[in-house]
């Protein structure tokens, strides 16, 4: 089998299993582990998978640009929003990041909810305008046109001035060993800072992001209190997160 064919098989295998070991690939392809290791490194360098110790994991399948993400998987975002809203209570100070699932959550807020939102997301801020009992504090800085959110050192410094009751985090990728990771460096640093300055962290993730990984580290999964997905909490794919002590809803 030629290298190109072999690497296509690896990507197809990974798209089904989300994670694979070098030993599994070696046996599956009937080639040496060294050959597989070289293939995995090349594919990782191209951004087609993420090489991890002893194997590889799939990258997130979600589009990068906000305009593409906001139209992606709308029904499942509504399911996640309905599950997550029960964690919000009057009087809380809440960090909300720029993820499109976080935006779907804000869009579902009851009209009489009384909380303070601190966000760097322009779409979140626009939605809050119509909610009379929600106070908005906006994190300034340079706008990232990919995410429609501020994303700069000024934004990171801004979040250091607050201690939130709850952090609502739309994740790019989550993996039980690699933790939460992101596609963009600045955005990942902002998420990290939001988590560090919050008492309780809720991660919102469609099931297709579970078991995937990206280049920029945000936090280990032990920093997450709740993982909200569109699937049944008893889904086998979610078992490692439940075993780690995370509440799955």
C-alpha positions as a printed Julia matrix, in Angstrom:
249×3 Matrix{Float64}:
   0.0    0.0    0.0
   1.38   3.41  -0.97
   1.89   6.12   1.65
  -0.97   8.27   0.38
  -3.39   5.33   0.5
  -2.16   4.33   3.95
  -2.64   7.84   5.32
  -6.17   8.02   3.87
  -6.99   4.78   5.66
  -5.67   6.26   8.91
  -7.91   9.32   8.54
 -10.95   7.16   7.72
 -10.27   4.95  10.74
  -9.88   7.96  13.0
 -13.09   9.59  11.76
 -15.0    6.54  13.02
 -13.11   5.82  16.25
 -12.02   9.39  17.29
  -8.87   7.93  18.86
  -6.43   5.25  17.74
  -3.14   3.84  19.03
  -0.02   3.22  16.97
  -0.26  -0.48  17.81
  -3.82  -0.66  16.47
  -2.84   1.1   13.27
   0.23  -1.07  12.83
  -1.87  -4.24  13.07
  -4.7   -2.81  10.96
  -2.36  -1.73   8.14
   0.1   -4.6    8.56
   3.09  -2.25   8.71
   5.63  -1.39  11.41
   4.91   1.04  14.24
   7.74   3.26  12.97
   5.99   3.56   9.59
   2.71   4.43  11.29
   4.45   6.93  13.57
   5.89   8.75  10.54
   2.47   8.78   8.86
   0.81  10.17  11.97
   3.44  12.9   12.31
   2.96  13.97   8.68
  -0.81  14.07   9.06
  -0.47  16.0   12.32
   1.83  18.54  10.65
  -0.89  19.06   8.03
  -3.52  19.62  10.73
  -5.53  16.55   9.69
  -5.22  14.86  13.1
  -3.54  15.44  16.45
  -0.62  13.22  17.36
  -0.62  12.18  21.01
   1.69   9.89  22.93
   1.19   6.4   21.55
  -1.38   7.32  18.94
  -3.61  10.04  17.49
  -6.96  11.76  18.05
  -9.27  13.47  15.58
  -9.48  17.27  15.32
 -12.79  19.04  15.84
 -15.1   18.82  12.79
 -16.6   22.24  13.5
 -16.1   25.1   10.98
 -13.69  27.83  12.11
 -15.49  31.02  11.06
 -18.38  32.26  13.23
 -20.71  32.78  10.25
 -20.32  29.12   9.31
 -20.58  27.87  12.88
 -23.75  29.8   13.69
 -25.65  27.79  11.06
 -24.1   24.47  12.06
 -26.05  21.88  14.09
 -28.76  24.27  15.28
 -31.1   21.64  16.74
 -28.41  20.14  18.95
 -27.39  23.6   20.17
 -30.99  24.12  21.3
 -30.91  20.81  23.19
 -27.69  21.82  24.94
 -29.09  25.26  25.78
 -32.22  23.77  27.35
 -30.1   21.48  29.54
 -27.64  24.18  30.61
 -30.11  26.9   31.55
 -31.11  25.1   34.76
 -27.69  25.94  36.26
 -28.32  29.7   36.14
 -29.94  31.48  39.08
 -30.87  35.08  39.81
 -28.06  37.15  41.28
 -25.17  35.26  39.67
 -22.2   36.85  37.9
 -21.61  34.8   34.76
 -18.71  34.67  32.29
 -19.86  33.75  28.78
 -17.41  33.23  25.94
 -17.89  33.67  22.21
 -18.94  30.16  21.21
 -22.05  29.77  19.06
 -23.5   27.26  21.54
 -23.11  29.89  24.28
 -24.99  32.3   22.01
 -27.79  29.73  21.62
 -27.98  29.52  25.42
 -28.34  33.29  25.82
 -31.01  33.3   23.11
 -33.06  30.92  25.27
 -32.84  32.97  28.48
 -36.19  33.65  30.17
 -37.25  37.28  30.01
 -37.17  37.71  33.8
 -33.73  36.19  34.49
 -31.67  38.53  36.7
 -27.93  37.96  36.3
 -24.81  39.89  35.35
 -23.08  38.75  32.18
 -19.42  39.45  31.49
 -18.51  38.56  27.91
 -16.19  39.3   25.01
 -18.78  38.18  22.44
 -20.51  40.74  20.25
 -23.42  38.36  19.42
 -23.98  37.69  23.14
 -23.95  41.41  23.88
 -26.49  42.05  21.11
 -28.88  39.45  22.55
 -28.66  40.89  26.07
 -29.95  44.23  24.77
 -33.49  42.81  24.74
 -33.3   41.35  28.27
 -34.16  44.17  30.74
 -33.05  42.41  33.94
 -29.58  41.35  32.77
 -26.6   43.6   33.42
 -23.91  43.48  30.75
 -20.19  44.12  31.2
 -18.28  43.9   27.92
 -14.62  42.91  27.66
 -12.89  45.29  25.28
  -9.89  44.82  23.06
  -9.22  44.01  19.42
 -12.03  42.17  17.64
 -11.25  38.86  16.0
 -13.3   38.74  12.78
 -13.21  34.95  12.76
 -14.97  34.63  16.13
 -16.85  37.99  16.36
 -15.33  38.44  19.81
 -12.6   40.58  21.33
  -9.37  38.66  21.53
  -6.24  40.45  22.71
  -4.07  41.01  25.78
  -6.48  43.76  26.9
  -9.3   41.2   26.87
  -7.31  38.75  28.99
  -6.4   41.48  31.49
 -10.06  42.54  31.67
 -11.27  39.13  32.87
  -8.65  39.14  35.65
 -10.62  41.94  37.35
 -13.62  39.7   38.12
 -14.54  36.56  40.05
 -17.54  34.93  38.42
 -19.98  32.54  40.05
 -20.28  30.59  36.8
 -18.26  30.32  33.6
 -20.11  29.11  30.51
 -17.64  27.81  27.99
 -18.34  26.8   24.41
 -15.54  24.35  23.63
 -13.79  23.64  20.33
 -12.54  20.21  21.4
 -12.6   18.11  24.56
 -10.67  14.93  25.22
 -10.46  12.97  28.48
  -6.64  12.9   28.3
  -5.8   16.05  26.31
  -8.34  18.22  28.14
 -10.06  21.19  26.53
  -8.17  22.61  23.57
  -8.77  25.34  21.01
  -8.05  26.23  17.41
  -6.93  29.84  18.02
  -4.21  30.79  20.5
  -5.65  34.09  21.79
  -9.13  32.66  22.23
  -7.71  29.69  24.15
  -5.84  32.02  26.52
  -9.06  33.97  27.19
 -10.96  30.76  27.95
  -8.17  29.7   30.3
  -8.36  33.0   32.15
 -12.16  32.82  32.45
 -11.9   29.35  33.99
  -9.22  30.41  36.46
 -11.41  33.27  37.7
 -14.66  31.32  38.1
 -16.13  29.28  40.94
 -18.03  26.85  38.72
 -17.37  25.89  35.08
 -19.93  24.58  32.6
 -18.59  23.28  29.28
 -21.01  23.15  26.34
 -20.09  20.62  23.68
 -21.91  18.79  20.93
 -21.07  15.11  20.95
 -19.06  15.43  17.72
 -16.46  17.52  19.59
 -16.03  14.91  22.35
 -12.85  12.89  21.95
 -11.21  15.44  19.64
  -8.22  17.73  20.2
  -6.63  20.9   18.83
  -3.26  22.6   19.14
  -3.81  25.1   21.98
  -4.33  23.89  25.54
  -7.07  25.5   27.63
  -7.4   23.31  30.74
  -7.47  19.71  31.97
 -10.92  18.16  32.28
 -10.61  18.2   36.09
 -11.16  21.99  35.9
 -14.67  21.41  34.51
 -17.62  20.89  36.85
 -20.34  20.13  34.28
 -20.24  18.88  30.7
 -23.44  19.53  28.75
 -23.91  17.67  25.45
 -26.78  16.87  23.1
 -26.54  13.15  23.88
 -27.81  10.93  26.67
 -25.47  11.22  29.7
 -25.12   7.42  29.64
 -23.52   7.49  26.18
 -20.42   5.29  26.29
 -18.33   8.09  24.74
 -18.99  10.2   27.86
 -17.97   7.53  30.39
 -14.33   8.71  30.81
 -15.58  12.19  31.77
 -18.08  10.81  34.26
 -15.32   8.61  35.71
 -13.23  11.77  36.16
 -15.92  13.2   38.44
 -17.58  15.58  35.96
 -21.35  15.94  36.07
 -22.74  14.95  32.65
 -26.11  16.29  31.5
